[in-house]
PDB file of C-alpha atoms and ligand atoms in Angstrom:
ATOM      1  CA  MET A   1     128.360  99.521 163.298  1.00 91.00           C
ATOM      2  CA  GLU A   2     126.028  96.604 162.498  1.00 93.00           C
ATOM      3  CA  LYS A   3     126.339  95.044 165.454  1.00 93.00           C
ATOM      4  CA  ARG A   4     125.097  98.368 167.459  1.00 94.00           C
ATOM      5  CA  VAL A   5     122.305  99.134 164.947  1.00 94.00           C
ATOM      6  CA  ALA A   6     121.212  95.169 165.549  1.00 94.00           C
ATOM      7  CA  ARG A   7     121.668  95.442 169.296  1.00 94.00           C
ATOM      8  CA  SER A   8     119.208  98.581 169.245  1.00 94.00           C
ATOM      9  CA  LYS A   9     116.793  98.067 166.384  1.00 93.00           C
ATOM     10  CA  GLN A  10     116.515  94.254 165.939  1.00 94.00           C
ATOM     11  CA  LEU A  11     115.813  92.843 169.109  1.00 94.00           C
ATOM     12  CA  HIS A  12     112.627  91.880 170.179  1.00 93.00           C
ATOM     13  CA  LYS A  13     110.838  92.698 173.570  1.00 92.00           C
ATOM     14  CA  CYS A  14     107.535  91.422 174.761  1.00 91.00           C
ATOM     15  CA  GLU A  15     105.655  93.760 176.334  1.00 89.00           C
ATOM     16  CA  ILE A  16     102.055  94.023 176.988  1.00 87.00           C
ATOM     17  CA  GLY A  17     100.193  96.994 175.063  1.00 85.00           C
ATOM     18  CA  ARG A  18     102.633  96.152 172.167  1.00 87.00           C
ATOM     19  CA  CYS A  19     103.010  92.652 171.098  1.00 90.00           C
ATOM     20  CA  LEU A  20     101.610  90.429 173.754  1.00 92.00           C
ATOM     21  CA  ILE A  21      97.752  89.380 173.250  1.00 89.00           C
ATOM     22  CA  ILE A  22      95.883  86.766 175.065  1.00 89.00           C
ATOM     23  CA  ASP A  23      95.495  83.576 173.629  1.00 87.00           C
ATOM     24  CA  PRO A  24      91.613  82.763 173.145  1.00 85.00           C
ATOM     25  CA  ARG A  25      92.386  79.174 173.053  1.00 87.00           C
ATOM     26  CA  THR A  26      94.401  78.980 176.408  1.00 87.00           C
ATOM     27  CA  GLY A  27      93.760  81.971 177.791  1.00 87.00           C
ATOM     28  CA  ASN A  28      97.595  82.943 178.429  1.00 89.00           C
ATOM     29  CA  LEU A  29      99.686  85.977 176.842  1.00 90.00           C
ATOM     30  CA  ARG A  30     101.136  85.180 173.577  1.00 91.00           C
ATOM     31  CA  CYS A  31     103.549  87.351 171.202  1.00 92.00           C
ATOM     32  CA  LYS A  32     101.656  87.929 168.475  1.00 91.00           C
ATOM     33  CA  ARG A  33     105.009  88.158 166.752  1.00 89.00           C
ATOM     34  CA  ARG A  34     105.839  84.744 167.599  1.00 89.00           C
ATOM     35  CA  ALA A  35     108.895  85.506 169.723  1.00 87.00           C
ATOM     36  CA  PRO A  36     110.895  83.640 170.986  1.00 92.00           C
ATOM     37  CA  PHE A  37     111.998  82.547 167.431  1.00 93.00           C
ATOM     38  CA  GLN A  38     113.428  79.472 166.360  1.00 91.00           C
ATOM     39  CA  ILE A  39     117.055  78.964 166.919  1.00 93.00           C
ATOM     40  CA  SER A  40     119.075  77.901 163.643  1.00 93.00           C
ATOM     41  CA  ASN A  41     122.800  77.552 163.696  1.00 95.00           C
ATOM     42  CA  ASP A  42     122.469  78.163 159.765  1.00 94.00           C
ATOM     43  CA  ASP A  43     120.521  79.960 157.126  1.00 92.00           C
ATOM     44  CA  TYR A  44     118.531  77.030 155.468  1.00 92.00           C
ATOM     45  CA  ILE A  45     115.801  76.000 152.919  1.00 92.00           C
ATOM     46  CA  ASN A  46     114.107  73.028 152.112  1.00 89.00           C
ATOM     47  CA  GLU A  47     112.144  71.422 149.546  1.00 86.00           C
ATOM     48  CA  ASP A  48     108.526  72.453 150.588  1.00 82.00           C
ATOM     49  CA  GLY A  49     110.103  76.162 150.458  1.00 79.00           C
ATOM     50  CA  GLU A  50     110.136  76.497 154.034  1.00 85.00           C
ATOM     51  CA  TRP A  51     113.075  78.696 155.094  1.00 89.00           C
ATOM     52  CA  GLY A  52     114.816  80.634 157.891  1.00 89.00           C
ATOM     53  CA  LEU A  53     117.710  82.660 158.566  1.00 89.00           C
ATOM     54  CA  LYS A  54     120.698  82.031 160.758  1.00 90.00           C
ATOM     55  CA  ARG A  55     119.742  82.958 164.464  1.00 93.00           C
ATOM     56  CA  SER A  56     121.788  82.021 167.669  1.00 93.00           C
ATOM     57  CA  TYR A  57     119.520  84.367 170.072  1.00 94.00           C
ATOM     58  CA  LYS A  58     115.813  83.498 170.387  1.00 94.00           C
ATOM     59  CA  PHE A  59     114.591  87.290 170.588  1.00 94.00           C
ATOM     60  CA  MET A  60     116.530  88.458 167.916  1.00 93.00           C
ATOM     61  CA  ASN A  61     114.699  89.593 164.315  1.00 92.00           C
ATOM     62  CA  GLY A  62     116.146  88.488 160.950  1.00 90.00           C
ATOM     63  CA  PHE A  63     117.807  91.815 159.127  1.00 92.00           C
ATOM     64  CA  VAL A  64     119.759  92.548 155.823  1.00 92.00           C
ATOM     65  CA  ARG A  65     123.153  93.394 156.759  1.00 92.00           C
ATOM     66  CA  PRO A  66     123.824  95.976 154.079  1.00 94.00           C
ATOM     67  CA  ILE A  67     120.616  97.654 154.999  1.00 94.00           C
ATOM     68  CA  THR A  68     121.497  97.320 158.807  1.00 94.00           C
ATOM     69  CA  VAL A  69     124.533  99.307 158.077  1.00 94.00           C
ATOM     70  CA  ASN A  70     123.754 101.422 155.131  1.00 95.00           C
ATOM     71  CA  VAL A  71     120.372 102.784 156.593  1.00 93.00           C
ATOM     72  CA  ARG A  72     120.996 102.342 159.974  1.00 93.00           C
ATOM     73  CA  CYS A  73     117.380 101.377 160.862  1.00 92.00           C
ATOM     74  CA  ASN A  74     115.247  98.429 161.786  1.00 92.00           C
ATOM     75  CA  ASN A  75     114.944  96.000 158.815  1.00 93.00           C
ATOM     76  CA  ASP A  76     113.043  92.826 157.767  1.00 89.00           C
ATOM     77  CA  GLY A  77     114.166  90.760 154.753  1.00 86.00           C
ATOM     78  CA  LYS A  78     112.064  87.908 153.127  1.00 84.00           C
ATOM     79  CA  LEU A  79     113.195  85.214 150.711  1.00 87.00           C
ATOM     80  CA  LEU A  80     110.566  84.873 148.003  1.00 86.00           C
ATOM     81  CA  THR A  81     110.405  81.221 146.770  1.00 84.00           C
ATOM     82  CA  ASN A  82     107.096  80.832 145.437  1.00 84.00           C
ATOM     83  CA  GLY A  83     104.209  83.026 143.841  1.00 86.00           C
ATOM     84  CA  ASN A  84     101.758  82.883 146.723  1.00 87.00           C
ATOM     85  CA  GLU A  85     104.069  84.397 148.971  1.00 85.00           C
ATOM     86  CA  THR A  86     105.171  87.129 146.217  1.00 89.00           C
ATOM     87  CA  ARG A  87     101.609  87.793 145.574  1.00 91.00           C
ATOM     88  CA  ASN A  88     101.189  88.273 149.573  1.00 90.00           C
ATOM     89  CA  VAL A  89     104.139  90.439 149.763  1.00 88.00           C
ATOM     90  CA  SER A  90     103.408  92.655 146.778  1.00 88.00           C
ATOM     91  CA  PHE A  91      99.920  93.019 148.477  1.00 88.00           C
ATOM     92  CA  TYR A  92     101.190  93.965 151.621  1.00 86.00           C
ATOM     93  CA  ILE A  93     103.778  96.433 150.498  1.00 85.00           C
ATOM     94  CA  SER A  94     101.506  98.148 147.995  1.00 83.00           C
ATOM     95  CA  LYS A  95      98.611  98.462 150.735  1.00 79.00           C
ATOM     96  CA  TYR A  96     101.316  99.925 153.239  1.00 77.00           C
ATOM     97  CA  GLN A  97     102.770 102.476 150.680  1.00 75.00           C
ATOM     98  CA  LEU A  98      99.607 103.528 149.282  1.00 73.00           C
ATOM     99  CA  LYS A  99      97.830 104.016 152.715  1.00 68.00           C
ATOM    100  CA  VAL A 100      94.688 101.971 153.208  1.00 67.00           C
ATOM    101  CA  GLN A 101      91.570 104.216 153.050  1.00 65.00           C
ATOM    102  CA  GLY A 102      89.911 104.669 156.359  1.00 66.00           C
ATOM    103  CA  ARG A 103      86.319 105.107 157.178  1.00 63.00           C
ATOM    104  CA  ASN A 104      86.396 109.163 156.768  1.00 63.00           C
ATOM    105  CA  PHE A 105      89.328 109.434 154.238  1.00 69.00           C
ATOM    106  CA  ASN A 106      87.550 109.680 151.202  1.00 74.00           C
ATOM    107  CA  THR A 107      85.928 113.195 152.263  1.00 79.00           C
ATOM    108  CA  SER A 108      84.466 114.202 149.125  1.00 81.00           C
ATOM    109  CA  ALA A 109      82.230 111.048 149.281  1.00 82.00           C
ATOM    110  CA  VAL A 110      81.052 112.091 152.610  1.00 81.00           C
ATOM    111  CA  PHE A 111      80.245 115.414 151.484  1.00 84.00           C
ATOM    112  CA  ALA A 112      78.713 114.080 148.820  1.00 87.00           C
ATOM    113  CA  LYS A 113      76.469 111.525 150.479  1.00 87.00           C
ATOM    114  CA  THR A 114      75.470 114.625 152.821  1.00 85.00           C
ATOM    115  CA  LEU A 115      74.493 116.771 149.917  1.00 84.00           C
ATOM    116  CA  ALA A 116      72.324 114.206 148.460  1.00 86.00           C
ATOM    117  CA  TYR A 117      70.656 113.781 151.450  1.00 86.00           C
ATOM    118  CA  HIS A 118      69.619 117.086 152.171  1.00 82.00           C
ATOM    119  CA  ARG A 119      68.557 117.671 148.651  1.00 80.00           C
ATOM    120  CA  ASP A 120      66.108 114.488 149.353  1.00 82.00           C
ATOM    121  CA  HIS A 121      64.736 115.905 152.649  1.00 79.00           C
ATOM    122  CA  SER A 122      64.981 119.478 152.693  1.00 71.00           C
ATOM    123  CA  ASP A 123      63.128 120.947 149.560  1.00 67.00           C
ATOM    124  CA  TYR A 124      61.719 123.421 152.188  1.00 62.00           C
ATOM    125  CA  VAL A 125      64.868 125.197 151.881  1.00 58.00           C
ATOM    126  CA  GLU A 126      64.256 127.586 148.965  1.00 63.00           C
ATOM    127  CA  THR A 127      66.715 129.961 148.228  1.00 73.00           C
ATOM    128  CA  LEU A 128      70.169 129.209 146.715  1.00 76.00           C
ATOM    129  CA  GLN A 129      72.131 131.546 149.154  1.00 78.00           C
ATOM    130  CA  GLU A 130      70.397 129.547 152.214  1.00 78.00           C
ATOM    131  CA  ARG A 131      71.311 126.024 150.680  1.00 78.00           C
ATOM    132  CA  GLN A 132      74.913 126.986 150.130  1.00 80.00           C
ATOM    133  CA  ARG A 133      75.117 128.638 153.662  1.00 82.00           C
ATOM    134  CA  LEU A 134      73.487 125.177 155.277  1.00 83.00           C
ATOM    135  CA  PHE A 135      75.596 122.800 152.853  1.00 83.00           C
ATOM    136  CA  LEU A 136      78.701 124.244 154.336  1.00 85.00           C
ATOM    137  CA  PHE A 137      77.197 123.965 158.057  1.00 87.00           C
ATOM    138  CA  ARG A 138      76.208 120.488 156.909  1.00 86.00           C
ATOM    139  CA  VAL A 139      79.654 119.157 155.373  1.00 86.00           C
ATOM    140  CA  CYS A 140      81.171 120.506 158.736  1.00 87.00           C
ATOM    141  CA  HIS A 141      78.611 118.391 160.766  1.00 88.00           C
ATOM    142  CA  ALA A 142      79.365 115.230 158.521  1.00 86.00           C
ATOM    143  CA  MET A 143      83.094 115.875 158.729  1.00 83.00           C
ATOM    144  CA  ASN A 144      82.945 116.229 162.771  1.00 83.00           C
ATOM    145  CA  ARG A 145      80.490 112.942 162.868  1.00 83.00           C
ATOM    146  CA  GLU A 146      82.450 110.942 160.570  1.00 80.00           C
ATOM    147  CA  GLN A 147      86.077 112.003 161.728  1.00 73.00           C
ATOM    148  CA  GLU A 148      88.627 109.654 163.531  1.00 72.00           C
ATOM    149  CA  LEU A 149      90.626 110.802 166.324  1.00 74.00           C
ATOM    150  CA  ALA A 150      93.604 109.340 167.808  1.00 76.00           C
ATOM    151  CA  ALA A 151      93.440 108.705 171.572  1.00 82.00           C
ATOM    152  CA  PRO A 152      96.629 111.374 172.429  1.00 82.00           C
ATOM    153  CA  MET A 153      94.708 113.941 170.461  1.00 82.00           C
ATOM    154  CA  VAL A 154      91.471 113.469 172.302  1.00 86.00           C
ATOM    155  CA  MET A 155      93.009 113.467 175.564  1.00 89.00           C
ATOM    156  CA  SER A 156      95.027 116.453 174.748  1.00 89.00           C
ATOM    157  CA  TYR A 157      91.821 118.354 174.041  1.00 90.00           C
ATOM    158  CA  LEU A 158      90.097 117.203 177.219  1.00 93.00           C
ATOM    159  CA  MET A 159      92.603 117.998 179.144  1.00 93.00           C
ATOM    160  CA  GLY A 160      92.747 121.753 177.789  1.00 92.00           C
ATOM    161  CA  TRP A 161      96.490 121.122 176.081  1.00 87.00           C
ATOM    162  CA  GLY A 162      95.537 122.359 172.269  1.00 85.00           C
ATOM    163  CA  ASP A 163      96.252 120.154 169.423  1.00 79.00           C
ATOM    164  CA  MET A 164     100.194 119.835 169.623  1.00 78.00           C
ATOM    165  CA  TYR A 165     102.845 119.183 171.826  1.00 77.00           C
ATOM    166  CA  ARG A 166     105.785 121.343 171.875  1.00 79.00           C
ATOM    167  CA  SER A 167     109.365 120.857 173.609  1.00 84.00           C
ATOM    168  CA  HIS A 168     109.639 124.798 174.453  1.00 87.00           C
ATOM    169  CA  HIS A 169     107.702 127.608 175.717  1.00 86.00           C
ATOM    170  CA  TYR A 170     107.576 130.169 173.014  1.00 85.00           C
ATOM    171  CA  ILE A 171     106.758 133.967 173.120  1.00 86.00           C
ATOM    172  CA  PRO A 172     106.502 136.732 170.348  1.00 86.00           C
ATOM    173  CA  ILE A 173     109.195 138.392 169.358  1.00 83.00           C
ATOM    174  CA  TYR A 174     108.298 141.943 167.830  1.00 88.00           C
ATOM    175  CA  TRP A 175     110.297 143.087 165.049  1.00 84.00           C
ATOM    176  CA  THR A 176     110.618 147.037 166.581  1.00 85.00           C
ATOM    177  CA  SER A 177     111.642 145.864 169.828  1.00 87.00           C
ATOM    178  CA  PHE A 178     114.387 143.450 168.251  1.00 86.00           C
ATOM    179  CA  VAL A 179     115.657 146.667 166.057  1.00 84.00           C
ATOM    180  CA  GLY A 180     115.883 148.730 169.037  1.00 88.00           C
ATOM    181  CA  ARG A 181     118.226 146.590 171.028  1.00 89.00           C
ATOM    182  CA  LEU A 182     120.082 145.826 168.064  1.00 87.00           C
ATOM    183  CA  LEU A 183     120.462 149.737 167.351  1.00 89.00           C
ATOM    184  CA  GLU A 184     121.304 150.036 170.977  1.00 92.00           C
ATOM    185  CA  ALA A 185     124.201 147.427 170.421  1.00 93.00           C
ATOM    186  CA  PHE A 186     125.294 148.835 167.163  1.00 91.00           C
ATOM    187  CA  PRO A 187     124.771 152.312 166.777  1.00 89.00           C
ATOM    188  CA  SER A 188     126.569 152.380 163.169  1.00 89.00           C
ATOM    189  CA  LEU A 189     123.716 150.259 161.656  1.00 87.00           C
ATOM    190  CA  LYS A 190     121.129 153.220 162.330  1.00 84.00           C
ATOM    191  CA  ARG A 191     121.446 154.570 159.067  1.00 81.00           C
ATOM    192  CA  TYR A 192     121.049 151.243 157.198  1.00 81.00           C
ATOM    193  CA  VAL A 193     117.812 150.687 158.930  1.00 77.00           C
ATOM    194  CA  ILE A 194     116.811 154.069 158.067  1.00 78.00           C
ATOM    195  CA  LEU A 195     117.230 153.043 154.375  1.00 76.00           C
ATOM    196  CA  PHE A 196     115.161 149.747 154.855  1.00 75.00           C
ATOM    197  CA  VAL A 197     112.328 151.632 156.427  1.00 74.00           C
ATOM    198  CA  ARG A 198     112.229 153.986 153.810  1.00 74.00           C
ATOM    199  CA  ARG A 199     112.276 151.432 151.013  1.00 73.00           C
ATOM    200  CA  VAL A 200     109.613 149.112 152.845  1.00 71.00           C
ATOM    201  CA  PHE A 201     107.422 152.507 153.075  1.00 71.00           C
ATOM    202  CA  ALA A 202     108.206 153.146 149.377  1.00 72.00           C
ATOM    203  CA  ASN A 203     106.727 149.674 148.513  1.00 68.00           C
ATOM    204  CA  ILE A 204     103.678 149.953 150.426  1.00 64.00           C
ATOM    205  CA  TYR A 205     102.544 153.758 149.456  1.00 57.00           C
TER     206      TYR A 205
HETATM  207 ZN1  LIG B   1     106.639  89.999 171.342  1.00 72.08          ZN
END
């Protein structure tokens, strides 16, 4: 199990568009995860706090054995030997868990900004009703303007594929035709259906 998970999840494969970037100094392609990694016959740590895992293959990412075996997913362990690293990793984890705020994530602030702007710039709009109507209109525009869309989403819209991918083609099945087929196959169910329909109508009327 450990070998199978490690082989499929922990092996680093350099690919353009994933980890290979152009090094601005040399102009050559370079892996931003710094693969191939350093080979070591043993786990090690020196006085400066520099440490490393045993690694006999230079594209293997380090992993924590119990996590690999029990959770069966990719993982990355870090040995914290000093305050600086502990602080950095704490910030990294917190940021990752809490989801860093993007430009338009704070929707209410975008709305408030839009409202404030129009309060200052459109006193020609008299009635309250008109203000409310335009407010909704402007809020929509503000959201459209500030929204970030993922590239696949944009492509999907441009191609007219709608806003989701589906593995199957679905058609509506109407309840009455379904019941019709059911009764055709099992006529003995008829009285239950009549009871059911009566009950439903009793609830409606
Ligand atoms: Zn790489």
